Coordinates of C-alpha atoms in Angstrom, one line a residue:
Chain A
M155 CA 31.1 285.4 284.6
Y156 CA 31.1 281.9 283.0
S157 CA 34.3 279.7 281.9
D158 CA 34.8 279.1 278.2
K159 CA 33.8 275.4 278.8
V160 CA 30.6 276.4 280.6
M161 CA 29.7 278.7 277.4
D162 CA 30.8 276.1 275.3
H163 CA 28.3 273.5 276.6
F164 CA 25.6 276.1 277.1
A165 CA 25.9 277.2 273.5
N166 CA 26.4 273.7 272.2
P167 CA 24.9 271.3 274.5
R168 CA 25.4 267.7 274.1
N169 CA 22.5 264.9 274.2
V170 CA 19.3 267.5 274.2
G171 CA 16.3 265.7 273.8
T172 CA 13.9 263.2 275.3
I173 CA 13.9 259.3 274.9
P174 CA 10.3 258.2 274.4
D175 CA 11.0 254.5 275.5
A176 CA 13.4 255.5 278.4
D177 CA 14.3 252.9 280.9
G178 CA 14.2 255.6 283.4
V179 CA 13.2 259.3 283.9
G180 CA 14.3 261.7 286.5
Q181 CA 13.3 265.3 287.2
V182 CA 14.8 267.9 289.8
G183 CA 14.1 271.5 290.5
N184 CA 11.1 273.6 290.0
P185 CA 10.4 277.0 288.4
V186 CA 10.6 278.9 291.7
C187 CA 14.2 278.8 292.1
G188 CA 14.5 278.8 288.3
D189 CA 16.0 275.6 287.2
M190 CA 14.1 272.3 286.1
M191 CA 16.2 269.3 284.7
T192 CA 14.7 266.2 283.1
F193 CA 17.0 263.3 282.3
Y194 CA 16.0 260.3 280.3
I195 CA 18.4 257.0 280.2
K196 CA 18.6 253.9 278.0
V197 CA 20.3 251.1 279.9
K198 CA 21.9 248.1 278.0
D199 CA 24.0 245.6 279.9
D200 CA 24.2 247.5 283.0
R201 CA 25.6 250.7 280.9
L202 CA 23.9 253.9 280.1
A203 CA 23.5 253.4 276.3
D204 CA 22.1 256.5 275.9
V205 CA 21.6 259.6 278.1
K206 CA 19.3 262.8 277.1
F207 CA 18.2 265.6 279.1
Q208 CA 15.9 268.7 278.7
T209 CA 16.6 272.0 281.0
F210 CA 14.6 275.1 281.8
G211 CA 17.1 277.2 283.4
C212 CA 20.1 279.6 283.1
G213 CA 23.2 279.1 281.2
A214 CA 25.0 277.2 284.1
A215 CA 21.8 274.8 284.5
I216 CA 22.0 274.0 280.7
A217 CA 26.0 273.5 281.0
V218 CA 25.8 271.2 283.9
S219 CA 23.1 269.2 282.2
S220 CA 25.2 268.8 279.1
M221 CA 28.3 267.9 280.8
V222 CA 26.5 265.4 283.1
S223 CA 25.0 263.6 279.9
E224 CA 28.7 263.5 278.6
M225 CA 30.0 262.2 281.5
A226 CA 27.4 259.4 282.1
K227 CA 27.2 258.1 278.8
G228 CA 28.8 254.6 278.4
K229 CA 29.2 254.3 282.2
T230 CA 28.0 251.7 284.2
V231 CA 25.2 252.4 286.3
D232 CA 27.1 252.5 289.5
Q233 CA 29.8 254.5 287.9
A234 CA 27.4 256.9 286.9
L235 CA 25.7 257.1 290.5
A236 CA 29.4 258.0 291.5
I237 CA 29.3 261.3 289.5
T238 CA 28.7 264.1 291.8
N239 CA 27.4 267.7 291.5
E240 CA 31.0 268.9 292.7
S241 CA 32.8 266.5 290.1
V242 CA 30.5 268.2 287.4
A243 CA 31.5 271.6 288.5
E244 CA 34.8 270.8 288.5
E245 CA 34.7 269.1 285.1
L246 CA 33.3 272.7 283.8
G247 CA 36.2 274.4 285.2
G248 CA 34.3 275.9 288.3
L249 CA 30.9 277.7 288.3
P250 CA 30.0 281.1 290.0
K251 CA 29.5 280.8 293.6
N252 CA 25.8 281.8 293.6
K253 CA 25.1 279.0 290.9
M254 CA 26.5 276.2 292.8
H255 CA 23.3 275.6 294.9
C256 CA 20.4 276.1 292.3
S257 CA 21.9 275.3 289.0
N258 CA 24.2 272.6 290.0
L259 CA 21.5 269.6 290.2
G260 CA 22.4 267.7 287.1
A261 CA 23.9 264.7 288.8
D262 CA 20.9 264.7 291.1
A263 CA 18.6 264.4 288.2
L264 CA 20.9 261.7 286.6
H265 CA 20.7 259.8 290.0
E266 CA 16.8 260.2 290.0
A267 CA 16.6 258.7 286.5
I268 CA 18.8 255.6 287.6
R269 CA 16.4 255.4 290.8
N270 CA 13.5 255.3 288.5
Y271 CA 15.3 252.8 286.3
R272 CA 15.8 250.6 289.3
D273 CA 12.6 250.8 290.7
R274 CA 11.1 249.8 287.2
Q275 CA 13.3 246.8 287.3
A276 CA 12.4 245.8 290.7
G277 CA 8.5 246.2 289.8
R278 CA 8.3 249.2 292.2
A279 CA 7.3 251.6 289.3
P280 CA 5.6 251.4 286.2
A281 CA 7.1 251.7 282.6
G282 CA 6.7 255.6 281.6
S283 CA 6.9 256.7 285.3
A284 CA 9.4 259.3 286.3
S285 CA 11.1 259.8 289.5
A286 CA 11.2 263.4 290.9
G287 CA 13.8 264.6 293.4
G288 CA 13.1 267.1 296.0
H289 CA 14.6 270.5 295.7
D290 CA 13.0 272.7 298.1
H291 CA 13.5 276.2 297.7
D292 CA 11.8 278.1 300.1
D293 CA 12.5 281.6 300.5
A294 CA 15.9 281.0 302.6
G295 CA 17.0 284.5 302.3
S296 CA 20.3 285.5 301.1
C297 CA 23.6 286.2 302.7
P298 CA 24.0 289.7 304.1
Y299 CA 27.5 290.1 303.1
C300 CA 27.4 288.5 299.3
D301 CA 23.8 288.2 298.7
S302 CA 24.1 284.6 297.4
A303 CA 20.9 282.7 298.2
L304 CA 21.1 280.8 301.2
E305 CA 20.2 276.8 301.3
T306 CA 16.8 276.1 303.1
E307 CA 18.3 273.1 305.0
D308 CA 21.4 275.0 306.5
R309 CA 21.4 278.7 306.9
S310 CA 24.3 278.5 309.5
V311 CA 26.9 279.3 306.8
C312 CA 26.9 280.9 303.5
K313 CA 28.0 278.4 300.8
A314 CA 29.5 281.3 298.9
C315 CA 31.6 283.4 300.8
R316 CA 31.8 280.9 303.9
I317 CA 31.1 283.4 306.6
E318 CA 29.1 281.6 309.6
L319 CA 25.5 283.1 310.1
E320 CA 22.8 283.0 312.7
E321 CA 19.2 284.2 312.9
C322 CA 18.8 287.3 315.0
P323 CA 16.2 286.3 317.7
A324 CA 15.0 289.8 317.8
C325 CA 14.2 290.5 314.2
G326 CA 14.5 287.5 312.5
G327 CA 17.2 288.8 310.0
I328 CA 20.3 286.7 309.2
T329 CA 23.4 288.1 310.6
K330 CA 27.0 287.3 311.1
K331 CA 27.6 284.8 313.9
G332 CA 29.7 285.9 316.8
D333 CA 28.9 289.5 316.3
A334 CA 27.9 291.3 319.2
T335 CA 25.0 293.3 317.5
C336 CA 22.6 292.2 314.7
L337 CA 23.5 293.6 311.3
H338 CA 20.0 294.7 310.8
C339 CA 18.1 295.8 313.9
G340 CA 21.3 296.8 316.0
R341 CA 20.0 294.8 319.1
P342 CA 22.5 292.6 321.1
L343 CA 22.9 289.1 320.1
P344 CA 23.0 286.2 322.5
G345 CA 26.6 285.3 323.2
K346 CA 28.3 282.0 321.9
A347 CA 27.0 279.2 324.0
Chain B
M255 CA 30.2 292.2 264.7
D256 CA 27.9 295.5 265.2
R257 CA 26.8 295.4 268.8
I258 CA 23.4 296.9 269.6
Y259 CA 22.9 298.3 273.2
L260 CA 19.0 298.0 274.5
D261 CA 19.8 298.0 278.0
R262 CA 19.3 301.7 279.0
I263 CA 17.9 300.9 282.2
A264 CA 21.3 299.5 283.4
A265 CA 23.5 302.5 282.0
T266 CA 23.6 305.1 279.3
P267 CA 26.6 306.4 277.6
V268 CA 28.0 309.9 278.8
R269 CA 27.1 312.4 276.2
P270 CA 30.2 313.9 274.6
E271 CA 29.1 317.6 275.7
V272 CA 28.6 316.2 279.2
F273 CA 32.2 314.8 279.4
E274 CA 33.5 318.1 278.0
A275 CA 31.8 320.0 280.7
M276 CA 33.0 317.6 283.3
R277 CA 36.7 317.6 282.1
P278 CA 38.0 320.7 283.6
F279 CA 36.9 319.8 287.1
L280 CA 38.8 316.3 286.8
T281 CA 42.0 318.5 286.3
D282 CA 42.7 321.9 286.6
A283 CA 39.7 323.2 288.3
F284 CA 40.0 320.7 291.2
G285 CA 39.0 323.2 293.9
N286 CA 36.7 322.3 296.9
P287 CA 33.7 324.1 296.8
Q288 CA 33.8 325.0 300.3
S289 CA 37.2 327.1 299.8
L290 CA 37.3 330.6 299.9
H291 CA 39.8 331.2 297.4
A292 CA 39.5 331.3 293.6
W293 CA 39.8 327.4 293.3
G294 CA 37.1 327.0 295.7
R295 CA 34.9 329.8 294.0
R296 CA 35.2 328.3 290.8
A297 CA 34.1 324.8 291.9
Q298 CA 31.1 326.2 293.9
E299 CA 29.7 328.2 290.8
A300 CA 30.0 325.2 288.8
V301 CA 28.1 323.1 291.6
E302 CA 25.4 325.9 291.9
G303 CA 25.1 326.2 288.0
A304 CA 24.3 322.4 288.1
R305 CA 21.8 322.7 290.7
A306 CA 19.8 325.1 288.8
E307 CA 20.0 323.0 285.9
T308 CA 19.1 320.1 287.6
A309 CA 16.2 322.0 289.3
A310 CA 14.7 323.3 286.0
L311 CA 14.5 319.9 284.8
I312 CA 11.8 319.2 287.2
G313 CA 10.5 322.7 287.7
A314 CA 11.9 323.0 291.1
E315 CA 14.1 325.9 293.2
S316 CA 17.9 325.6 293.4
A317 CA 17.6 325.6 297.1
E318 CA 15.3 322.3 296.8
I319 CA 18.0 320.1 295.3
Y320 CA 20.4 317.9 297.4
F321 CA 23.0 316.0 295.5
T322 CA 23.5 312.4 296.2
A323 CA 26.0 309.7 294.6
S324 CA 23.3 307.6 293.2
G325 CA 19.5 307.1 293.1
S326 CA 19.6 304.4 295.8
E327 CA 21.3 306.9 298.0
A328 CA 18.4 309.5 297.1
N329 CA 15.7 307.2 298.0
N330 CA 17.4 306.0 301.1
L331 CA 17.6 310.0 302.1
A332 CA 14.2 310.4 301.2
I333 CA 12.6 307.4 303.0
K334 CA 14.7 307.3 306.1
G335 CA 15.4 311.2 306.4
L336 CA 11.6 312.3 306.0
A337 CA 10.3 309.4 308.2
A338 CA 13.0 310.4 310.9
G339 CA 11.8 314.1 310.4
Q340 CA 8.2 313.1 310.9
Q341 CA 8.4 310.5 313.7
A342 CA 7.0 312.6 316.1
R343 CA 3.8 312.6 314.1
G344 CA 3.5 308.9 313.4
R345 CA 5.4 306.0 312.5
R346 CA 3.5 304.5 309.5
L347 CA 4.8 304.4 305.9
V348 CA 2.8 303.5 302.8
V349 CA 4.7 302.3 299.6
S350 CA 3.9 300.3 296.5
A351 CA 4.7 296.7 296.3
I352 CA 6.9 297.4 292.9
E353 CA 9.2 300.0 294.2
H354 CA 13.0 299.8 293.8
T355 CA 14.7 297.8 296.2
S356 CA 16.5 300.7 297.6
V357 CA 13.0 302.1 298.7
L358 CA 11.9 298.6 299.8
N359 CA 14.9 297.9 301.8
S360 CA 14.9 301.5 303.4
V361 CA 11.6 300.8 304.4
K362 CA 12.5 297.4 305.9
A363 CA 15.1 299.2 307.7
L364 CA 12.8 301.5 309.5
E365 CA 10.5 298.5 310.4
R366 CA 13.2 297.2 312.2
S367 CA 13.5 300.5 314.3
G368 CA 9.8 300.5 315.4
F369 CA 8.3 301.9 312.1
S370 CA 5.3 300.0 310.4
A371 CA 4.8 299.6 306.8
V372 CA 2.1 298.7 304.1
L373 CA 2.7 297.6 300.8
V374 CA -0.1 298.8 298.4
P375 CA -0.6 296.0 295.7
V376 CA -0.7 296.7 292.0
D377 CA -3.0 295.5 289.0
G378 CA -1.9 293.3 286.2
Q379 CA -0.1 296.1 284.3
G380 CA 1.7 297.3 287.4
R381 CA -0.5 300.2 288.1
V382 CA -1.1 301.5 291.6
D383 CA -4.6 302.6 292.5
P384 CA -4.7 306.1 294.0
A385 CA -7.9 304.5 295.9
A386 CA -6.0 301.7 297.2
V387 CA -3.3 304.2 298.7
E388 CA -5.9 306.4 300.0
R389 CA -7.5 303.4 301.9
E390 CA -4.1 302.8 303.7
L391 CA -3.9 306.4 304.9
T392 CA -4.6 306.3 308.6
G393 CA -3.9 309.1 311.1
D394 CA -0.4 307.9 312.0
T395 CA 0.9 307.5 308.3
V396 CA 3.7 310.0 307.8
L397 CA 5.1 309.2 304.3
V398 CA 4.0 307.6 301.0
S399 CA 6.4 306.7 298.4
V400 CA 5.3 305.4 294.9
M401 CA 7.7 305.3 291.8
T402 CA 6.9 307.7 289.0
A403 CA 7.9 304.9 286.3
N404 CA 8.9 301.3 286.8
N405 CA 12.3 300.3 285.5
E406 CA 11.4 296.6 284.9
I407 CA 7.8 297.1 283.2
G408 CA 8.1 300.7 281.9
T409 CA 4.5 301.4 283.6
I410 CA 4.1 305.1 284.6
E411 CA 2.2 305.5 287.8
P412 CA -0.5 308.0 288.5
V413 CA 1.8 310.0 290.7
A414 CA -0.3 313.5 290.4
E415 CA -3.4 311.7 291.8
I416 CA -1.6 309.7 294.6
A417 CA 0.0 313.0 295.5
A418 CA -3.1 314.8 295.7
V419 CA -4.6 312.0 297.9
C420 CA -1.8 312.3 300.1
R421 CA -1.9 316.1 300.3
A422 CA -5.4 316.2 301.2
R423 CA -4.4 314.5 304.5
G424 CA -1.3 316.5 304.9
I425 CA 0.9 313.4 304.4
L426 CA 4.3 313.8 303.0
F427 CA 4.6 312.0 299.3
H428 CA 7.8 311.1 297.7
T429 CA 8.3 309.5 294.4
D430 CA 11.5 307.5 292.7
A431 CA 11.5 309.2 289.4
V432 CA 15.0 307.7 288.8
A433 CA 13.6 305.4 285.8
A434 CA 11.6 308.5 284.5
A435 CA 13.5 311.7 285.1
G436 CA 15.0 313.1 281.9
S437 CA 12.7 310.9 279.8
L438 CA 9.3 312.1 280.8
P439 CA 8.2 315.9 281.5
L440 CA 8.1 316.3 285.4
D441 CA 7.2 319.3 287.1
V442 CA 7.2 319.0 291.0
R443 CA 4.7 321.6 291.5
A444 CA 2.2 320.3 288.9
L445 CA 2.6 316.6 290.5
G446 CA 2.3 318.0 294.0
V447 CA 5.1 315.9 295.3
D448 CA 7.1 316.8 298.6
A449 CA 10.3 314.8 297.3
L450 CA 11.4 313.4 294.3
S451 CA 14.8 311.2 293.5
L452 CA 16.5 311.4 290.1
A453 CA 19.7 310.2 288.9
G454 CA 22.0 311.4 286.0
D455 CA 23.1 308.1 284.7
Q456 CA 19.8 307.3 283.3
F457 CA 19.9 310.3 280.8
Y458 CA 23.5 310.4 279.7
G459 CA 25.0 311.8 282.9
P460 CA 27.8 310.1 284.5
K461 CA 27.2 307.5 287.1
G462 CA 27.9 308.7 290.8
A463 CA 25.6 311.9 290.3
A464 CA 22.2 311.7 291.6
A465 CA 19.8 314.3 293.4
L466 CA 17.0 314.5 295.7
Y467 CA 14.4 317.1 295.5
V468 CA 12.6 318.3 298.8
R469 CA 9.9 320.9 298.7
K470 CA 10.8 324.0 300.6
G471 CA 9.9 323.6 304.3
V472 CA 9.8 320.0 304.4
R473 CA 11.7 318.6 307.3
I474 CA 14.3 315.8 306.6
L475 CA 17.2 314.7 308.6
P476 CA 20.6 313.8 307.0
L477 CA 22.0 310.5 306.6
V478 CA 25.5 311.4 306.5
D479 CA 26.5 313.9 309.1
G480 CA 29.5 315.9 308.5
G481 CA 29.8 319.8 307.4
I482 CA 27.5 322.1 305.8
Q483 CA 27.5 320.8 302.2
E484 CA 24.0 320.6 300.8
G485 CA 22.6 322.5 303.4
G486 CA 23.6 320.3 306.1
R487 CA 21.4 317.5 304.7
R488 CA 24.4 315.5 303.3
G489 CA 27.9 316.1 304.6
G490 CA 31.1 315.3 302.2
T491 CA 32.9 317.0 299.9
E492 CA 30.9 317.5 296.7
N493 CA 31.7 315.1 293.7
V494 CA 32.0 318.4 291.5
A495 CA 32.7 316.9 288.1
G496 CA 29.9 314.3 288.6
I497 CA 27.5 317.0 289.6
V498 CA 28.6 319.3 286.5
G499 CA 28.0 316.4 284.3
L500 CA 24.4 315.7 286.0
G501 CA 23.6 319.4 285.5
R502 CA 24.7 319.5 281.8
A503 CA 22.8 316.2 281.2
A504 CA 19.6 317.6 283.0
A505 CA 19.9 320.9 280.5
L506 CA 20.2 318.7 277.5
A507 CA 17.1 316.3 278.5
R508 CA 15.1 319.5 279.1
T509 CA 15.6 320.8 275.6
E510 CA 15.7 317.3 273.9
M511 CA 13.1 315.6 275.8
A512 CA 10.3 315.6 273.2
A513 CA 12.4 314.9 270.3
R514 CA 14.1 312.2 272.0
A515 CA 10.7 310.7 272.7
A516 CA 9.3 311.1 269.4
A517 CA 12.1 309.2 267.7
L518 CA 12.1 306.1 270.5
V519 CA 8.1 305.5 270.7
P520 CA 7.8 304.1 267.2
L521 CA 10.8 301.7 267.9
R522 CA 9.3 300.8 271.2
D523 CA 5.9 300.2 269.7
R524 CA 7.4 298.1 266.8
L525 CA 9.3 295.7 269.4
L526 CA 5.9 295.5 271.5
D527 CA 3.7 295.0 268.5
E528 CA 5.9 292.6 266.6
L529 CA 7.9 290.5 269.0
P530 CA 4.8 288.6 270.4
R531 CA 3.7 288.1 266.6
R532 CA 7.1 286.6 265.7
V533 CA 7.2 284.5 268.7
E534 CA 4.2 282.3 270.2
H535 CA 3.4 282.7 273.9
V536 CA 5.6 286.1 274.4
R537 CA 3.3 288.5 276.5
V538 CA 4.2 292.3 276.9
T539 CA 4.6 293.2 280.5
G540 CA 3.5 296.6 281.8
S541 CA 1.2 299.1 280.5
R542 CA 0.8 299.7 276.8
T543 CA -0.6 303.1 277.1
D544 CA 1.1 304.7 280.1
R545 CA 4.7 303.7 279.4
L546 CA 8.2 305.0 279.4
P547 CA 9.3 306.1 275.7
H548 CA 12.2 303.9 275.6
H549 CA 11.1 300.9 277.2
A550 CA 9.7 297.5 275.9
S551 CA 9.3 294.5 278.2
F552 CA 8.0 291.0 278.0
C553 CA 7.7 287.5 279.4
V554 CA 8.7 284.6 277.2
E555 CA 6.9 281.6 278.2
F556 CA 8.6 278.4 278.8
V557 CA 12.2 279.6 278.7
E558 CA 14.3 281.4 281.4
G559 CA 15.6 284.8 280.9
E560 CA 19.5 284.3 281.5
G561 CA 19.6 281.8 278.7
M562 CA 18.0 284.4 276.4
L563 CA 20.5 287.1 277.4
L564 CA 23.5 284.9 276.9
F565 CA 22.4 284.0 273.2
L566 CA 21.4 287.6 272.7
D567 CA 24.8 288.7 273.8
M568 CA 26.4 286.2 271.4
K569 CA 24.7 287.9 268.5
G570 CA 25.7 291.3 269.8
F571 CA 22.7 292.5 271.6
A572 CA 22.7 293.7 275.1
A573 CA 19.4 293.4 277.1
S574 CA 18.1 292.6 280.7
S575 CA 16.0 290.4 282.8
G576 CA 14.2 290.3 286.0
S577 CA 14.4 286.5 286.3
A578 CA 15.6 284.7 289.5
C579 CA 18.8 283.3 287.7
T580 CA 20.0 286.7 286.6
S581 CA 20.0 288.1 289.9
K582 CA 22.8 287.1 292.4
S583 CA 20.1 286.5 295.3
L584 CA 18.1 283.8 292.8
K585 CA 15.0 285.5 293.6
A586 CA 12.2 286.1 290.8
S587 CA 11.5 289.8 290.3
H588 CA 9.1 290.9 293.0
V589 CA 7.7 293.4 290.6
L590 CA 6.5 290.6 288.2
L591 CA 5.4 288.3 291.1
A592 CA 3.3 291.7 292.3
M593 CA 1.5 291.9 289.1
G594 CA 0.3 288.4 289.6
L595 CA 2.6 286.3 287.2
D596 CA 3.2 282.8 288.2
H597 CA 7.2 281.9 289.1
A598 CA 7.6 280.1 285.7
T599 CA 6.6 283.0 283.6
A600 CA 8.5 285.5 285.7
Q601 CA 11.6 283.6 284.7
G602 CA 11.1 284.4 281.1
S603 CA 11.5 288.2 281.9
L604 CA 13.1 290.0 279.2
I605 CA 13.9 293.7 279.0
F606 CA 14.8 296.0 276.0
S607 CA 15.3 299.6 276.7
L608 CA 16.4 302.1 273.9
I609 CA 18.9 304.6 274.0
D610 CA 18.9 307.7 271.7
G611 CA 20.5 307.0 268.2
T612 CA 19.0 303.5 267.9
E613 CA 18.2 303.0 264.4
A614 CA 15.1 301.4 263.2
A615 CA 17.5 298.7 261.4
A616 CA 18.8 297.6 264.9
V617 CA 15.3 296.8 266.1
E618 CA 14.4 294.8 262.9
A619 CA 17.8 293.0 263.4
L620 CA 16.7 292.3 266.9
L621 CA 13.4 290.9 265.5
E622 CA 15.3 288.6 263.2
A623 CA 17.8 287.3 265.6
F624 CA 15.3 286.8 268.5
P625 CA 12.8 283.9 267.3
P626 CA 15.8 281.2 266.8
I627 CA 17.0 281.9 270.1
V628 CA 13.7 281.1 271.8
E629 CA 13.3 278.3 269.5
R630 CA 16.5 276.8 270.5
L631 CA 16.0 277.3 274.4
R632 CA 12.3 275.9 274.0
A633 CA 13.8 272.6 272.2
M634 CA 15.6 271.9 275.3
S635 CA 12.9 273.1 277.8
P636 CA 10.9 270.5 279.7
L637 CA 8.3 273.1 280.5
Y638 CA 7.5 273.5 276.6
T639 CA 7.9 269.7 276.3
D640 CA 5.2 269.5 278.8
F641 CA 3.0 272.1 277.3
L642 CA 3.2 270.5 274.0
M643 CA 2.2 267.0 275.3
H644 CA -0.9 268.6 277.0
R645 CA -1.9 270.8 274.2
G646 CA -1.8 267.5 271.9
S647 CA -4.2 265.5 274.3

């Protein structure tokens, strides 16, 4: 299920912990979707002199956090901002499809910590504060084909199996776009506009 | 490394006697039970022998047993087939909130075709109150389904009481006994149930062989239309070897059940008592008194189930969890949420289910291996850091 690299970072995570006098703290996630990450950064001469994290979540979430901390450490703030969730997943040798959304939030958490650092620098946030990123996880339902969780913000396509989806106006179920009838209630679907 | 299997609810090994009973029907005795010739007769006799053994496990008659390919199929056939058979009388269904998804999703499918359904809540131990079921029994209610025991929390439900309440009003009652059959003594007449699902892979039979009991005289419509197999209730050539395996496993379970439970209950209780003693903030889920003999389930606070499963696997222990991260759909267990647990606690779900032959030493090894795993995960958990900070202040 997980690559060797993911398992290595899960079993031997780098940079676990907190930084009590951190220059920036960022959080993402919530227990509803199962994953929460907190990143702490120490900035010196515009570089991330130290990065630490804590994560509540699955193996992928822990491995992602570890990888992000390793990728970010020693980088300039701008370089760290260029790290994306996708590049982290790539660096880990890939993640299972259904973990891409929920667990792959490490870069977001790091970026929140940098945002908090900049807010503090600009006097917009007090020392000891933290920036929390949104990660809504209302029950967006799951793909009727591969059962992967769908994203709240965009249910028109399954990110895992790439099937185009639509909501059945009759029963509200998520069904395949372009089909003549709903997968769930069998009622005819309105044709493509 | 010695591996220790503690995930009986996912699968049991096929007993050697079961495999030997199946073997001829995978090779020489390949006949179709519906054929008139000697090959056919041999297969048919084997299927009917297995039907009698399966019926005997639950105190039913052979003619009341319909073989299916899985517990899920048996549940689908029960819910959809019984509801379809009764729909002239009414279109309302009553099921518990902690049913298996094969029951809940069958109910959802019926709702899309005009039935209505009510989910009866459970208490903090996952127990369904028969009085709460009774309150939902309106005039147009045609079917009630409450499981015999829950696979995630081990709680045994008061099925006989619920069945009595339904029978008094002439409403059909089905019980999903997949988690219980073969492990608990069940008698369909004493329980008073109209239909009951069971699956052989939960008691040392092969996967792919399960059954639905339907009381004689109860109207049920098929899901698979076809030939005359299974009394016209399920078309398709019989899975002869699988059915023979199910029958043999049922016979073994019937004679060995009491001894198996007597051996496993002390190990189960050791886990239920000791794990919360060795690790802080661990709670037992489900009932302590009305509980499957092989089932120990917990919620470990401040950590998530998949991390625990991965570390346990590295140490050679196989377990399972109802956490969102361990499910592909990334939803927390509906069972734990129905019991009133919050999402964060439900994420720490952990289930150890014991197979026969598990040694006391294996349980002790688990009790030794487990605390450092939790410690490791809590050391990286922001929820635990938060908890420690607020406890300090």
